[in-house]
Tab-separated table of C-alpha atoms in Angstrom:
chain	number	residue	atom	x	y	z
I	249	UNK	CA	0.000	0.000	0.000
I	250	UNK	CA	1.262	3.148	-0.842
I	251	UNK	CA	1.486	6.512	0.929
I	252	UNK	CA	-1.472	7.994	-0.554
I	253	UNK	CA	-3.409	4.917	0.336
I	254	UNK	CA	-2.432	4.440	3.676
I	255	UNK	CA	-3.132	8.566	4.363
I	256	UNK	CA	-7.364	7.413	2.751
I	257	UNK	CA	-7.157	4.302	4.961
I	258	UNK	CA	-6.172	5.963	8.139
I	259	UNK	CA	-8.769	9.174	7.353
I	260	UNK	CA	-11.748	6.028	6.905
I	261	UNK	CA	-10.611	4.518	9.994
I	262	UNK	CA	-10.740	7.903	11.857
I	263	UNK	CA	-13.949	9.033	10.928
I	264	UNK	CA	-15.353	5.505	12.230
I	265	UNK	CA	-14.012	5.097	14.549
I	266	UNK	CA	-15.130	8.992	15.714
I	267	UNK	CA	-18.531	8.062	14.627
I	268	UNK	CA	-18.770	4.996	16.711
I	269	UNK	CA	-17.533	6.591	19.845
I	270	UNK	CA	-20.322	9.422	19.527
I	271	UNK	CA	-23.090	7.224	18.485
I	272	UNK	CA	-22.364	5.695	21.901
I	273	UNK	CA	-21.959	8.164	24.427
I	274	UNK	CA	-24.464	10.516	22.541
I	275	UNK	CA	-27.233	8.255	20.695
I	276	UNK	CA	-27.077	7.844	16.933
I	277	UNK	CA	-30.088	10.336	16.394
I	278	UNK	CA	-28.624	12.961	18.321
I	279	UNK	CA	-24.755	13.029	16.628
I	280	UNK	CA	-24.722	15.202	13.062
I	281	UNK	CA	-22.271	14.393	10.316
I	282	UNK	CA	-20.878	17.494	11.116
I	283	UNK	CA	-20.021	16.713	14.631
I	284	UNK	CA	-18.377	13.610	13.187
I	285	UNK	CA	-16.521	15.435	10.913
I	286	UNK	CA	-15.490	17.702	13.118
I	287	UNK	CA	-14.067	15.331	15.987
I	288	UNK	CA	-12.074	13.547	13.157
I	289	UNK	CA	-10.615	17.025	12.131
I	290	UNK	CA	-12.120	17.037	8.524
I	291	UNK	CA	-14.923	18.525	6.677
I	292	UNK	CA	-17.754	17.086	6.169
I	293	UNK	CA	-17.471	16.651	2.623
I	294	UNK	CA	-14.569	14.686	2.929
I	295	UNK	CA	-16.442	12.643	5.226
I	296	UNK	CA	-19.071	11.853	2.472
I	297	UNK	CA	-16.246	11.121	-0.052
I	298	UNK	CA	-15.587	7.742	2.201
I	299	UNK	CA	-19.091	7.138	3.491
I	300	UNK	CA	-22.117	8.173	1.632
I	301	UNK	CA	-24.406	7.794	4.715
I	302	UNK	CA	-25.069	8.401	8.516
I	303	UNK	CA	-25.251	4.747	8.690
I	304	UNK	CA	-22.577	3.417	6.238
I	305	UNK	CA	-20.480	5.509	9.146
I	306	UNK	CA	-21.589	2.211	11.191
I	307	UNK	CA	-20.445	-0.651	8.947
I	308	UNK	CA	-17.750	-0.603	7.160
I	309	UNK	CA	-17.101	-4.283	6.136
I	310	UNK	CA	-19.170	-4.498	3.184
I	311	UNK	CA	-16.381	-6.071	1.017
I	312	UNK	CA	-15.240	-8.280	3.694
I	313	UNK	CA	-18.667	-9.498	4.209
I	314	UNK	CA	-18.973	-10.876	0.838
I	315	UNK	CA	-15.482	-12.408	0.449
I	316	UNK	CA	-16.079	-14.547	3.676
I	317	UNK	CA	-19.589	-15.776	2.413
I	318	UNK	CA	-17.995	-16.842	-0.816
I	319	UNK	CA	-15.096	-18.364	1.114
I	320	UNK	CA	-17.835	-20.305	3.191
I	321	UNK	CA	-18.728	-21.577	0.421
I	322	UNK	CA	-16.076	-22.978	-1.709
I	323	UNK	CA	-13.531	-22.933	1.445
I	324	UNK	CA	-15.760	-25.461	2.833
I	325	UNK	CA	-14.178	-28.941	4.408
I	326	UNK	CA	-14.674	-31.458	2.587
I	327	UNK	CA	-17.756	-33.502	3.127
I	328	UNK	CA	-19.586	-30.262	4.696
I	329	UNK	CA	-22.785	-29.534	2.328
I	330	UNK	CA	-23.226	-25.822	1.412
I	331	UNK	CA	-26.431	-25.125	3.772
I	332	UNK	CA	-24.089	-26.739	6.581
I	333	UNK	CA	-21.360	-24.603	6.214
I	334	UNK	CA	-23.844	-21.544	5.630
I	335	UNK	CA	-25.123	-22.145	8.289
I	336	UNK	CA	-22.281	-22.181	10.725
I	337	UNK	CA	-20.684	-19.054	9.029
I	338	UNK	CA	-24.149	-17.115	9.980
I	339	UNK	CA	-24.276	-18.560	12.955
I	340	UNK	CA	-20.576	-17.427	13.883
I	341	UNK	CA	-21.030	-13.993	12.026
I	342	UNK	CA	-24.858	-12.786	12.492
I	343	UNK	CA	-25.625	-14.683	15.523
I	344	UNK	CA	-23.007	-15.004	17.960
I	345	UNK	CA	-20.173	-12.755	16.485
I	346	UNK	CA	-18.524	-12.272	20.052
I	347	UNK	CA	-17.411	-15.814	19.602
I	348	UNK	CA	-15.789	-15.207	16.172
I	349	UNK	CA	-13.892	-12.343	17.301
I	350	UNK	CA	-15.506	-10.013	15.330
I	351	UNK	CA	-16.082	-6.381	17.638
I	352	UNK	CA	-15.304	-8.983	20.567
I	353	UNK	CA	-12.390	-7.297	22.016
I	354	UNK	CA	-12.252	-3.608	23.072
I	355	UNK	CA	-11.188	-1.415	20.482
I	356	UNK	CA	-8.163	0.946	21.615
I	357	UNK	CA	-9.228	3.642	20.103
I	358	UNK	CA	-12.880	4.035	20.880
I	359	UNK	CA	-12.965	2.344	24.187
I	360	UNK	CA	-15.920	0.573	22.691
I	361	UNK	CA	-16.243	-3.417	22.795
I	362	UNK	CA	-18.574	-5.656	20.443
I	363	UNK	CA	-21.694	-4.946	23.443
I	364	UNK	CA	-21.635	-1.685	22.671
I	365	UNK	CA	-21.674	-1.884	19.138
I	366	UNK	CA	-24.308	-4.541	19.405
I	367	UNK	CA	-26.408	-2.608	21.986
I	368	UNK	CA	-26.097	0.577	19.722
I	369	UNK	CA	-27.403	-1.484	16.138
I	370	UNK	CA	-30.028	-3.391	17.400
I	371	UNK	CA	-31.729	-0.131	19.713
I	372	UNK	CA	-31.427	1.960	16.336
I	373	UNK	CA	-33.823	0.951	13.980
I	374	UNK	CA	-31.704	2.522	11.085
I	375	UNK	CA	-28.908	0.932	11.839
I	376	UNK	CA	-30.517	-2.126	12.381
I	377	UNK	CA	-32.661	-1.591	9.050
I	378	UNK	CA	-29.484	-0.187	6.920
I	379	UNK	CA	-27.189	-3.423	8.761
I	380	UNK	CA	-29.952	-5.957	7.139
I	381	UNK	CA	-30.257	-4.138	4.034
I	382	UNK	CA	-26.699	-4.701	3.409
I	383	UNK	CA	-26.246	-7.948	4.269
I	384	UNK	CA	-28.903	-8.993	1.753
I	385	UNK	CA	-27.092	-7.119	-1.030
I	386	UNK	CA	-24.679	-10.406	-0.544
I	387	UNK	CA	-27.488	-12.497	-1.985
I	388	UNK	CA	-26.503	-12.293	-5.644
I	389	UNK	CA	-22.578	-13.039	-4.902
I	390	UNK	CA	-23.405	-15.680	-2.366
I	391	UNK	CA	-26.230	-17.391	-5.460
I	392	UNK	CA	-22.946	-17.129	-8.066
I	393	UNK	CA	-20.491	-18.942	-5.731
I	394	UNK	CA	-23.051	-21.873	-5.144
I	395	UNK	CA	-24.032	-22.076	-8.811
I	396	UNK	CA	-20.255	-21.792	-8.997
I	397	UNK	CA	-19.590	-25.068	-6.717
I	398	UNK	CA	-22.342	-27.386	-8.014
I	399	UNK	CA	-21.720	-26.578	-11.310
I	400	UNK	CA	-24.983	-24.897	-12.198
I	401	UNK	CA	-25.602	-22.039	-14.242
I	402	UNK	CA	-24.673	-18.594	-13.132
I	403	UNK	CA	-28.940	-17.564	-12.838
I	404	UNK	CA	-29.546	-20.992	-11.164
I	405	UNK	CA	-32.640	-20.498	-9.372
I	406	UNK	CA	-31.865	-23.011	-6.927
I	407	UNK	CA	-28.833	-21.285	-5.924
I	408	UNK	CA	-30.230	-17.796	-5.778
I	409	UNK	CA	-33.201	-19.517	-3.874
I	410	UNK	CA	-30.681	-21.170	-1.230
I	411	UNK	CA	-29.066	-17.415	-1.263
I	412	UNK	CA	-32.068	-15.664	-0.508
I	413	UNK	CA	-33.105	-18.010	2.444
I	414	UNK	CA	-29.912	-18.752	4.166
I	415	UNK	CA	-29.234	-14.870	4.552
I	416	UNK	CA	-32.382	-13.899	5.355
I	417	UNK	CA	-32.290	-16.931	8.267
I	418	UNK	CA	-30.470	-14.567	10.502
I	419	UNK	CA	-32.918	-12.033	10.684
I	420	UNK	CA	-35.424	-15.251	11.384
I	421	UNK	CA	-33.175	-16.034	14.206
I	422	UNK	CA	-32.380	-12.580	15.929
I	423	UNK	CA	-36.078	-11.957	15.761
I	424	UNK	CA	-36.897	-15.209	17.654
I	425	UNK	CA	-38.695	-14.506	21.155
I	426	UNK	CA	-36.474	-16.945	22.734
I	427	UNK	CA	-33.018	-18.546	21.540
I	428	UNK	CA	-31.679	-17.170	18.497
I	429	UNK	CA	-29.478	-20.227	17.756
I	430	UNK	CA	-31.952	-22.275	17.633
I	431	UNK	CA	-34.479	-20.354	15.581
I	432	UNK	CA	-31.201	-20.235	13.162
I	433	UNK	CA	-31.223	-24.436	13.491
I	434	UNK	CA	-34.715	-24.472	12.686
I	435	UNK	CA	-34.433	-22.331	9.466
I	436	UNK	CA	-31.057	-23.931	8.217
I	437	UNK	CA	-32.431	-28.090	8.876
I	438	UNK	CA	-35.640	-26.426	6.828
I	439	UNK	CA	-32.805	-25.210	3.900
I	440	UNK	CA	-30.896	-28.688	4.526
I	441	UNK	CA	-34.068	-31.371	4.372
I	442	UNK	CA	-36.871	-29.748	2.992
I	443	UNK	CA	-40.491	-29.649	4.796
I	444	UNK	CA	-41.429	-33.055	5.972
I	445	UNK	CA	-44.601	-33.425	7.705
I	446	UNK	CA	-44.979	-35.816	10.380
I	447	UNK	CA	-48.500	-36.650	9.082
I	448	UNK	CA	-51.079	-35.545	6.299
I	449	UNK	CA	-54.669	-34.775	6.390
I	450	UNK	CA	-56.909	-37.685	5.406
């Protein structure tokens, strides 16, 4: 990376991590792009040149997100069917991401841990609307890579079908009144066997 890059990565970083840290302490409706521009010591149109939103100030992992569903995919151990290992990367990712160490560890330059970040995306209905949004625009990559590994077409509606369902599992699961995991079990053995009904109407 050179100089020039590093100088764009380090600005990004800045204003996020700026962002996060008054989102936090302030609430996300009450903190202004200005006020995030100002506390990272740039204008605020610089601040839309990296992030063209309030909330894409939130989550910036958009690319990353998509290279480790592909990877899930055809990174998979052998013998592992697609819905299983789909399953255990949302699981890891969407459902329990402290385990992963995703946000798990307290950031050194917000003082803000994965709890917080948590706490402040799911008690901010944009964030938690924008967060979903962009996790679904993963669907058509995610369809490709499956079509990809069975050998199917690149419009496979199977695939795209399987897409759809296992990303839209995790918002299933975190809605679930009681235990998220295993709403996310139900969904994915559903993806995995079909519906099989234990008897039929006579």
């Amino acid at each position: 990376m050179g100089r020039r890059e590093r100088k764009k990565a380090a600005t990004r970083k800045a204003l996020a991590d700026a962002a996060l840290r008054l989102f936090i302490e302030h609430g996300y409706d009450a903190v202004t792009l200005h006020d995030v521009a100002e506390a990272a010591d740039v204008s605020t149109t610089t601040l839309l040149k990296y992030f063209p939103s309030k909330e894409a100030l939130v989550f910036d992992e958009e690319a990353d997100q998509e290279a480790a569903l592909v990877s899930a995919v055809r990174d998979r151990a052998p013998g592992t069917t697609i819905p299983q290992a789909l399953r255990a990367h949302v699981k890891r990712v969407r459902i329990r991401p402290a385990d992963s160490g995703a946000h798990s560890d307290t950031d050194t330059d917000t003082g803000t841990g994965y709890g917080d970040f948590f706490d402040l995306v799911v008690n901010t209905p944009a964030l938690s609307d924008y967060g979903h949004r962009m996790w679904m625009r993963r669907q058509d990559a995610l369809a490709r890579a499956i079509a990809a590994d069975t050998g199917a077409p690149s419009d496979d509606l199977r695939s795209a079908a399987l897409a759809r369902f296992a990303l839209e599992a995790s918002a299933f699961a975190r809605a679930a009144a009681a235990d998220a995991e295993q709403a996310l079990d139900a969904a994915f053995d559903l993806l995995e066997n079909g519906w099989s009904a234990t008897g039929s109407r006579a």
